[in-house]
Coordinates of C-alpha atoms and ligand atoms in Angstrom, one line a residue:
X283 CA 0.0 0.0 0.0
X284 CA 1.3 3.4 -0.9
X285 CA 1.0 5.5 2.3
X286 CA 1.9 8.7 0.6
X287 CA -1.7 9.1 -0.3
X288 CA -2.4 9.7 3.4
X289 CA 0.2 12.5 3.7
X290 CA -1.0 16.0 4.3
X291 CA 0.4 18.3 1.6
X292 CA 3.3 20.8 2.2
X293 CA 0.9 23.6 1.1
X294 CA -1.7 22.6 3.8
X295 CA 1.1 22.6 6.5
X296 CA 2.4 25.9 5.3
X297 CA -1.2 27.3 5.6
X298 CA -1.3 26.1 9.2
X299 CA 2.0 27.8 9.9
X300 CA 0.5 31.0 8.7
X301 CA -2.5 30.5 10.9
X302 CA -0.1 29.9 13.8
X303 CA 1.5 33.3 13.3
X304 CA -1.9 35.0 12.9
X305 CA -3.3 33.3 16.0
X306 CA -0.2 34.3 18.0
X307 CA -0.8 38.0 17.1
X308 CA -4.4 37.7 18.3
X309 CA -3.4 35.9 21.5
X310 CA -0.8 38.7 22.2
X311 CA -3.3 41.4 21.6
X312 CA -6.0 39.8 23.7
X313 CA -3.8 39.1 26.7
X314 CA -1.9 42.4 26.4
X315 CA 1.6 40.8 26.5
X316 CA 0.8 38.4 29.4
X317 CA 1.3 34.8 28.4
X318 CA -2.0 33.0 28.4
X319 CA -2.3 29.5 30.0
X320 CA -3.7 26.4 28.5
X321 CA -5.0 23.4 30.4
X322 CA -4.7 20.3 28.1
X323 CA -6.1 17.0 29.4
X324 CA -6.0 13.8 27.5
X325 CA -8.2 10.8 28.2
X326 CA -7.7 7.2 26.8
X327 CA -4.8 5.4 25.3
X328 CA -1.2 6.3 24.8
X329 CA -1.9 7.0 21.1
X330 CA -4.2 9.8 22.3
X331 CA -1.6 11.0 24.8
X332 CA 0.8 11.3 21.9
X333 CA -1.7 13.3 19.9
X334 CA -2.1 15.5 23.0
X335 CA 1.6 16.2 23.0
X336 CA 1.4 17.5 19.4
X337 CA -1.7 19.6 20.3
X338 CA 0.4 21.1 23.1
X339 CA 3.2 21.7 20.6
X340 CA 0.9 23.7 18.3
X341 CA -0.5 25.7 21.3
X342 CA 3.0 26.6 22.5
X343 CA 3.8 28.0 19.0
X344 CA 0.7 30.1 19.2
X345 CA 2.0 31.7 22.4
X346 CA 0.4 29.6 25.1
X347 CA 2.0 28.4 28.2
X348 CA 0.6 25.5 30.3
X349 CA -1.0 25.0 33.6
X350 CA -2.2 22.0 35.7
X351 CA -4.8 24.1 37.3
X352 CA -8.0 24.4 35.3
X353 CA -9.1 27.4 37.3
X354 CA -6.1 29.4 36.0
X355 CA -6.6 28.5 32.4
X356 CA -7.4 30.8 29.5
X357 CA -7.9 27.8 27.2
X358 CA -9.1 24.3 28.2
X359 CA -8.7 21.5 25.8
X360 CA -10.1 18.0 26.5
X361 CA -8.7 15.4 24.2
X362 CA -11.3 12.7 24.6
X363 CA -11.8 8.9 24.4
X364 CA -14.8 6.9 23.3
X365 CA -13.8 3.4 24.1
X366 CA -16.4 2.7 26.8
X367 CA -19.6 4.4 27.8
X368 CA -18.1 5.2 31.2
X369 CA -15.3 7.1 29.5
X370 CA -17.9 9.2 27.7
X371 CA -20.1 9.8 30.7
X372 CA -17.1 11.1 32.7
X373 CA -16.2 13.5 29.9
X374 CA -19.8 14.9 29.7
X375 CA -19.5 15.5 33.5
X376 CA -16.2 17.2 33.3
X377 CA -17.3 19.4 30.4
X378 CA -20.4 20.4 32.3
X379 CA -18.2 21.5 35.2
X380 CA -16.4 24.0 32.9
X381 CA -19.4 26.3 32.6
X382 CA -18.7 28.0 35.9
X383 CA -15.1 29.0 34.9
X384 CA -16.4 30.8 31.9
X385 CA -18.4 33.1 34.2
X386 CA -15.3 34.2 36.1
X387 CA -13.1 34.4 32.9
X388 CA -15.2 35.4 29.9
X389 CA -12.0 35.2 27.7
X390 CA -11.8 31.5 28.4
X391 CA -11.9 29.2 25.3
X392 CA -13.4 25.8 25.9
X393 CA -12.3 23.2 23.3
X394 CA -13.0 19.5 22.8
X395 CA -11.3 17.0 20.5
X396 CA -10.4 13.4 20.1
X397 CA -12.2 10.1 19.5
X398 CA -15.4 10.9 21.4
X399 CA -15.9 14.1 19.4
X400 CA -15.4 12.4 16.1
X401 CA -18.9 10.9 16.5
X402 CA -21.8 12.8 14.9
X403 CA -24.2 12.1 17.8
X404 CA -21.7 13.5 20.4
X405 CA -20.9 16.6 18.4
X406 CA -24.6 17.3 18.0
X407 CA -25.3 16.8 21.7
X408 CA -22.5 19.3 22.5
X409 CA -23.7 21.8 20.0
X410 CA -27.2 21.7 21.4
X411 CA -26.7 21.2 25.1
X412 CA -23.3 22.7 25.9
X413 CA -23.5 26.2 24.3
X414 CA -20.4 27.4 26.3
X415 CA -18.2 25.0 24.2
X416 CA -16.4 27.2 21.7
X417 CA -14.5 24.7 19.6
X418 CA -15.0 21.1 18.8
X419 CA -12.9 19.1 16.3
X420 CA -12.4 15.4 15.3
X421 CA -9.4 13.2 15.0
X422 CA -8.9 13.7 11.2
X423 CA -8.4 17.5 11.4
X424 CA -6.5 18.0 14.6
X425 CA -3.5 19.4 12.7
X426 CA -5.7 22.4 11.9
X427 CA -5.7 23.5 15.5
X428 CA -4.0 26.9 14.5
X429 CA -6.7 27.6 12.0
X430 CA -9.5 26.8 14.5
X431 CA -8.0 28.9 17.3
X432 CA -7.5 31.8 14.8
X433 CA -11.2 31.5 13.8
X434 CA -12.4 31.4 17.4
X435 CA -10.4 34.4 18.4
X436 CA -11.1 36.5 15.3
X437 CA -14.8 35.8 14.9
X438 CA -15.9 35.0 18.5
X439 CA -18.1 32.3 16.9
X440 CA -18.2 28.6 17.7
X441 CA -16.1 26.4 15.5
X442 CA -17.2 22.8 14.9
X443 CA -15.3 20.5 12.5
X444 CA -15.6 16.7 12.4
X445 CA -14.8 16.2 8.8
X446 CA -13.7 12.6 8.0
X447 CA -11.0 11.5 5.6
X448 CA -9.4 8.3 4.5
X449 CA -7.2 9.0 7.4
X450 CA -4.0 11.1 7.2
X451 CA -0.4 11.3 8.4
X452 CA 1.0 14.6 9.4
X453 CA 4.8 14.8 9.7
X454 CA 6.6 17.7 11.1
X455 CA 4.1 19.0 13.7
X456 CA 5.6 20.7 16.7
X457 CA 5.6 18.6 19.9
X458 CA 5.7 19.4 23.6
X459 CA 6.4 16.1 25.3
X460 CA 5.1 15.4 28.8
X461 CA 8.2 13.3 29.8
X462 CA 11.9 14.0 29.8
X463 CA 13.1 10.4 29.6
X464 CA 10.1 8.4 28.4
X465 CA 8.7 9.1 24.9
X466 CA 5.8 7.9 22.8
X467 CA 6.4 7.4 19.1
X468 CA 3.4 6.5 16.9
X469 CA 4.3 4.2 14.1
X470 CA 0.9 3.7 12.6
X471 CA -2.6 5.2 13.0
X472 CA -6.1 4.0 12.7
X473 CA -7.4 0.4 12.5
X474 CA -9.0 -1.9 9.9
X475 CA -9.9 -4.8 12.1
X476 CA -13.4 -3.9 13.1
X477 CA -13.6 -6.1 16.2
X478 CA -17.3 -6.2 16.6
X479 CA -17.4 -4.4 20.0
X480 CA -14.9 -1.6 19.2
X481 CA -15.4 2.0 18.2
X482 CA -11.8 2.8 17.3
X483 CA -12.0 2.0 13.5
X484 CA -15.0 4.4 13.3
X485 CA -13.3 7.3 15.1
X486 CA -9.7 6.9 13.9
X487 CA -10.2 6.0 10.3
X488 CA -8.3 3.5 8.1
X489 CA -5.0 1.9 9.0
X490 CA -1.9 3.8 7.8
X491 CA 1.8 3.5 8.6
X492 CA 4.4 6.2 9.1
X493 CA 7.4 6.2 6.8
X494 CA 10.2 3.9 8.1
X495 CA 12.8 6.6 7.9
X496 CA 10.6 9.2 9.6
X497 CA 10.2 6.9 12.6
X498 CA 13.9 6.2 12.7
X499 CA 14.8 9.9 12.6
X500 CA 12.4 10.6 15.4
X501 CA 13.8 7.8 17.6
X502 CA 17.4 8.8 16.8
X503 CA 16.6 12.4 17.9
X504 CA 15.0 11.2 21.1
X505 CA 18.0 9.0 22.0
X506 CA 20.4 11.9 21.2
X507 CA 18.3 14.1 23.5
X508 CA 18.8 11.6 26.4
X509 CA 15.4 9.7 26.3
X510 CA 15.8 6.3 28.0
X511 CA 12.6 4.6 27.1
X512 CA 10.9 4.8 23.7
X513 CA 7.4 3.2 23.3
X514 CA 6.3 2.5 19.7
X515 CA 2.6 3.0 19.4
X516 CA -0.2 1.7 17.2
X517 CA -3.6 -0.1 17.6
X518 CA -2.0 -3.0 15.8
X519 CA 1.7 -2.5 15.4
X520 CA 2.2 -5.9 13.8
X521 CA 0.5 -4.7 10.7
X522 CA 2.9 -1.8 10.3
X523 CA 3.8 -1.5 6.6
X524 CA 2.3 -4.9 6.1
X525 CA 2.0 -4.4 2.4
X526 CA 5.6 -3.4 1.9
X527 CA 8.7 -5.7 1.7
X528 CA 9.9 -7.4 4.9
X529 CA 12.7 -5.0 5.4
X530 CA 10.1 -2.2 6.1
X531 CA 7.7 -4.1 8.4
X532 CA 7.5 -4.0 12.2
X533 CA 10.1 -6.7 13.1
X534 CA 12.6 -4.9 10.8
X535 CA 11.8 -1.5 12.4
X536 CA 12.1 -2.9 15.9
X537 CA 15.4 -4.5 15.0
X538 CA 16.8 -1.3 13.4
X539 CA 15.9 0.7 16.5
X540 CA 17.4 -1.9 18.8
X541 CA 20.7 -1.6 16.8
X542 CA 21.0 2.2 17.4
X543 CA 23.8 3.3 19.7
X544 CA 22.9 4.6 23.1
X545 CA 21.6 3.6 26.5
X546 CA 17.9 3.2 26.1
X547 CA 15.1 0.5 25.9
X548 CA 12.4 0.2 23.4
X549 CA 8.8 -1.0 24.1
X550 CA 5.8 -1.3 21.8
X551 CA 2.1 -1.6 22.0
X552 CA -0.4 -2.9 21.0
X553 CA 0.3 -6.3 19.3
X554 CA -2.7 -8.0 17.8
X555 CA -2.5 -11.8 18.1
X556 CA -3.8 -12.2 14.5
X557 CA -0.7 -10.5 13.0
X558 CA 1.9 -11.3 15.7
X559 CA 4.6 -13.5 14.2
X560 CA 7.3 -15.7 15.5
X561 CA 9.7 -13.5 13.7
X562 CA 8.7 -10.5 15.9
X563 CA 9.3 -12.7 19.0
X564 CA 12.7 -13.7 17.6
X565 CA 13.6 -10.0 17.2
X566 CA 12.5 -9.3 20.8
X567 CA 14.7 -12.1 22.0
X568 CA 17.7 -10.9 20.0
X569 CA 18.4 -7.6 21.8
X570 CA 18.7 -6.4 25.4
X571 CA 17.5 -3.1 24.3
X572 CA 14.0 -4.5 23.7
X573 CA 12.0 -4.7 26.9
X574 CA 11.0 -8.3 27.7
X575 CA 7.4 -7.3 27.9
X576 CA 4.7 -8.3 25.4
X577 CA 1.2 -6.7 25.6
X578 CA -0.9 -9.2 23.6
X579 CA -4.7 -8.7 24.2
X580 CA -6.6 -12.0 23.9
X581 CA -10.1 -10.6 24.9
X582 CA -11.7 -14.0 25.4
X583 CA -10.4 -17.6 25.9
X584 CA -13.4 -19.1 24.1
X585 CA -13.4 -19.7 20.3
X586 CA -17.1 -19.0 19.7
X587 CA -16.8 -15.7 21.5
X588 CA -13.6 -14.8 19.7
X589 CA -15.3 -15.4 16.4
X590 CA -18.3 -13.3 17.3
X591 CA -15.8 -10.6 18.3
X592 CA -14.3 -10.8 14.8
X593 CA -10.8 -11.3 16.2
X594 CA -9.4 -13.7 13.5
X595 CA -7.5 -16.0 15.8
X596 CA -8.5 -18.8 18.1
X597 CA -7.4 -20.0 21.5
X598 CA -4.9 -22.5 20.1
X599 CA -3.2 -19.9 17.9
X600 CA -2.9 -17.5 20.9
X601 CA -1.5 -20.2 23.2
X602 CA 1.0 -21.4 20.6
X603 CA 2.4 -17.9 20.2
X604 CA 2.7 -17.6 24.0
X605 CA 4.4 -21.0 24.3
X606 CA 6.9 -20.0 21.6
X607 CA 7.5 -16.7 23.3
X608 CA 8.2 -18.3 26.7
X609 CA 10.4 -20.9 25.0
X610 CA 12.8 -18.3 23.6
X611 CA 12.3 -15.7 26.4
X612 CA 11.7 -17.6 29.7
X613 CA 11.7 -14.3 31.6
X614 CA 9.1 -12.7 29.4
X615 CA 6.4 -10.7 31.0
X616 CA 3.0 -10.9 29.2
X617 CA 0.1 -8.6 29.8
X618 CA -3.3 -8.5 28.1
X619 CA -6.8 -7.0 27.7
X620 CA -9.9 -9.0 28.5
X621 CA -13.6 -8.3 27.9
X622 CA -16.1 -9.9 30.3
X623 CA -19.8 -10.4 29.3
X624 CA -19.6 -9.9 25.5
X625 CA -23.2 -10.2 24.2
X626 CA -24.3 -13.8 24.4
X627 CA -21.3 -15.1 26.3
X628 CA -22.3 -17.8 28.7
X629 CA -20.7 -18.6 32.1
X630 CA -19.3 -21.8 30.6
X631 CA -17.6 -19.8 27.9
X632 CA -16.4 -17.3 30.4
X633 CA -14.7 -20.2 32.2
X634 CA -12.5 -20.6 29.1
X635 CA -11.2 -17.1 29.8
X636 CA -10.3 -18.1 33.4
X637 CA -8.5 -21.3 32.3
X638 CA -6.5 -19.2 29.8
X639 CA -5.3 -17.0 32.6
X640 CA -4.1 -20.2 34.5
X641 CA -2.3 -21.4 31.4
X642 CA -0.5 -18.1 30.4
X643 CA 0.1 -16.6 33.9
X644 CA 0.0 -13.0 32.9
X645 CA 1.9 -10.3 34.8
X646 CA -1.1 -8.1 34.8
X647 CA -4.4 -7.6 32.9
X648 CA -6.6 -4.7 31.8
X649 CA -10.1 -6.1 32.4
X650 CA -13.3 -4.6 31.1
X651 CA -17.0 -5.4 31.2
X652 CA -18.4 -5.2 27.7
X653 CA -19.7 -1.7 27.0
X654 CA -22.1 -1.3 24.0
X655 CA -20.8 1.4 21.6
X656 CA -23.4 2.8 19.2
X657 CA -22.5 2.1 15.6
X658 CA -20.6 -1.1 16.3
X659 CA -21.9 -4.6 15.3
X660 CA -22.0 -5.8 18.9
X661 CA -24.3 -2.9 19.9
X662 CA -27.2 -4.6 18.1
X663 CA -26.4 -8.1 19.4
X664 CA -28.7 -9.8 22.0
X665 CA -27.2 -9.3 25.4
X666 CA -29.3 -11.4 27.8
X667 CA -26.9 -11.6 30.8
X668 CA -27.6 -8.9 33.5
X669 CA -24.9 -6.4 34.4
X670 CA -24.9 -7.6 38.0
X671 CA -24.1 -11.2 36.8
X672 CA -21.3 -9.9 34.6
X673 CA -19.9 -8.0 37.6
X674 CA -19.7 -11.3 39.5
X675 CA -17.8 -12.9 36.7
X676 CA -15.6 -9.8 36.5
X677 CA -14.8 -10.2 40.3
X678 CA -13.9 -13.8 39.7
X679 CA -11.6 -12.8 36.9
X680 CA -9.8 -10.1 38.9
X681 CA -9.3 -12.2 42.0
X682 CA -7.8 -15.1 39.9
X683 CA -5.5 -12.6 38.3
X684 CA -4.5 -11.2 41.6
X685 CA -3.5 -14.6 42.8
X686 CA -1.5 -15.2 39.7
X687 CA 0.2 -11.8 39.8
X688 CA 1.1 -12.5 43.5
X689 CA 2.7 -15.8 42.6
X690 CA 4.7 -14.2 39.8
X691 CA 6.0 -11.4 41.9
X692 CA 6.9 -13.7 44.8
X693 CA 9.4 -15.4 42.4
X694 CA 11.2 -12.1 41.9
X695 CA 12.4 -12.1 45.5
X696 CA 16.2 -12.1 45.8
X697 CA 16.8 -11.3 42.2
X698 CA 18.3 -8.1 40.8
X699 CA 16.6 -6.1 38.0
X700 CA 17.6 -3.2 35.8
X701 CA 15.1 -0.5 36.4
X702 CA 14.3 2.8 34.8
X703 CA 13.7 5.1 37.8
X704 CA 10.6 7.1 37.0
X705 CA 10.1 9.4 40.0
X706 CA 9.3 9.6 43.6
X707 CA 6.9 7.0 45.0
X708 CA 3.7 8.0 46.8
X709 CA 5.3 6.5 49.9
X710 CA 7.5 9.2 51.5
X711 CA 11.3 8.6 50.9
X712 CA 11.0 5.9 48.2
X713 CA 11.7 6.1 44.5
X714 CA 9.5 4.3 41.9
X715 CA 10.6 2.6 38.7
X716 CA 9.7 -0.1 36.4
X717 CA 11.4 -3.4 35.3
X718 CA 11.7 -4.3 31.7
X719 CA 8.8 -6.6 32.3
X720 CA 6.7 -3.6 33.4
X721 CA 6.5 -4.4 37.1
X722 CA 6.5 -1.4 39.5
X723 CA 9.4 -1.5 41.9
X724 CA 10.0 0.9 44.8
X725 CA 13.2 1.4 46.7
X726 CA 15.2 3.9 48.8
X727 CA 17.5 6.0 46.8
X728 CA 18.7 9.5 45.9
X729 CA 16.5 11.6 43.7
X730 CA 19.4 12.2 41.3
X731 CA 18.6 8.6 40.1
X732 CA 15.4 9.7 38.5
X733 CA 15.6 9.3 34.8
X734 CA 18.5 6.8 34.9
X735 CA 18.8 3.0 34.9
X736 CA 19.5 1.5 38.3
X737 CA 20.1 -2.1 39.6
X738 CA 17.6 -3.0 42.3
X739 CA 17.4 -6.2 44.2
X740 CA 13.9 -7.3 45.2
X741 CA 13.5 -7.8 48.9
X742 CA 9.8 -7.7 49.6
X743 CA 7.5 -8.5 46.7
X744 CA 3.8 -7.6 47.0
X745 CA 1.2 -8.3 44.3
X746 CA 1.2 -5.1 42.3
X747 CA 4.4 -3.4 43.6
X748 CA 7.6 -5.0 44.6
X749 CA 10.0 -3.4 47.1
X750 CA 13.7 -3.6 46.8
X751 CA 17.1 -2.2 47.6
X752 CA 19.4 -0.1 45.4
X753 CA 22.5 -2.0 44.3
X754 CA 24.1 0.4 41.9
Ligands
LIG971 N1 -6.0 -2.3 19.5 C1 -5.9 -3.0 20.7 C2 -6.9 -2.5 21.7 C3 -7.4 -1.1 21.8 S1 -8.7 -0.7 22.8 C4 -6.2 -4.4 20.4 O1 -6.9 -4.8 19.5 O2 -5.8 -5.2 21.2 C5 -8.2 -1.3 24.4 C6 -9.0 -2.4 25.0 O3 -10.3 -1.8 25.3 C7 -9.3 -3.5 24.1 O4 -8.3 -4.4 24.0 C8 -10.6 -4.1 24.7 O5 -10.2 -5.1 25.7 C9 -11.2 -2.9 25.4 N2 -12.4 -2.5 24.7 C10 -12.6 -2.0 23.5 N3 -13.9 -1.8 23.2 C11 -14.6 -2.2 24.3 C12 -16.0 -2.2 24.6 N4 -16.9 -1.9 23.7 N5 -16.3 -2.7 25.8 C13 -15.4 -3.1 26.7 N6 -14.1 -3.1 26.5 C14 -13.7 -2.7 25.3
LIG972 FE1 -10.4 -2.0 18.3 FE2 -9.9 -4.4 17.4 FE3 -8.8 -2.3 16.2 FE4 -8.0 -3.1 18.6 S1 -7.8 -4.3 16.7 S2 -8.5 -1.0 18.0 S3 -9.9 -3.9 19.5 S4 -11.0 -2.8 16.3
LIG973 FE1 -9.9 5.9 23.4 FE2 -9.5 6.7 20.9 FE3 -7.6 5.5 22.2 S1 -11.3 5.7 21.7 S2 -8.6 4.1 23.6 S3 -8.5 7.4 22.8 S4 -8.0 5.4 20.0

């Protein structure tokens, strides 16, 4: 597939640069030389977080500084998520709460973007019921933020744009990263899988991959800037450049990154079991620079349910990938996503999910009760099991996983791990970091260790956090 058809033209980017300059002048005039503050909050997955960093980059170029205090903001931007109903309800609540701030600061611009806003029914509801929202835009046009801000400031009118496209790739946008030593690098956008429960393909558009050399350049730049952990992102990283020759696909990209000079580790998410190959696992095993952590969502352990979910793999294929992965990487840490109570799932079928947990022994799980998303196939499926019943199954699942996680961390006792020290722990006096396998580890140490790799020996493992001592 030729991905250049997804690229935004140089002319369009130039136009947005001009809008940036115009918006900056309006911002300066409105705030009379004082630097206005933006409060940007991102919900949802790391892909969305990464988009949020680019939105911040654009705002910075327009003359905005940032605040963590919504009360002090002159612009509030919520970058939203639509994955479950609960996520959407929360956002409606938080948007409603912004109304009061507009009273005390009439200059305040309230802006909404991201996956939830890409849906027609949501944009309509905001238009009708939330008249204090000034700007709303979808995922396909977010690179036009300078134009939108300019229009808001110059006309004082509401701006709404949820135009769809085949999906696009925008290189060269400014970026203001949240972290100093951990960085997100998207390698592909969108999704073509249409799992029957999932809204992502509808709000993110078709699958498209970034150019191999562009990704390499970004990663090289990050390593040169001292970043210690690079996470490659995509809804389905295994289908990166899948129509191109092997030397451009995901295993080749991961290998090339792992061969770069420098003291860093690389992670990636999410892998889809359908496209996850032994070759990818071989690449993982080949380099110490690649974290020994595989996030491989299985969703259900039952073949009938997997088929209804449109996942395109069965339990046997999933387990055979896992057994190969453990064979070549005995220390591998595997995490996953699970949905409980997919429409029509019986308790017997759910028990196959439990038995899969016992077989794989995941380090940790992201567990969800099925949430019907309007517009998806599963939304219209018969769903006879009551929510209370699903909640009981959910509890069963999480307590089994808790037991397994505890057994896994108990085995870490006495062993020494290389840990990226991420910051201070909530517990006074301790630092917090993560092992390559993505287990949180806390220990006593000097704050100067933050942002470096440290050797830590595990002394007291608990289920979700292990405690240790600094070795060097
Ligand atoms: N692309 C990734 C997942 C992205 S969404 C993959 O295919 O693995 C993250 C997780 O949210 C999914 O793995 C799934 O477990 C959960 N999820 C998505 N839609 C959901 C829904 N409608 N109800 C409950 N959980 C859902
Ligand atoms: Fe959603 Fe499936 Fe795509 Fe993941 S692979 S984003 S679950 S449709
Ligand atoms: Fe949510 Fe959109 Fe990510 S729906 S999970 S923010 S791709």
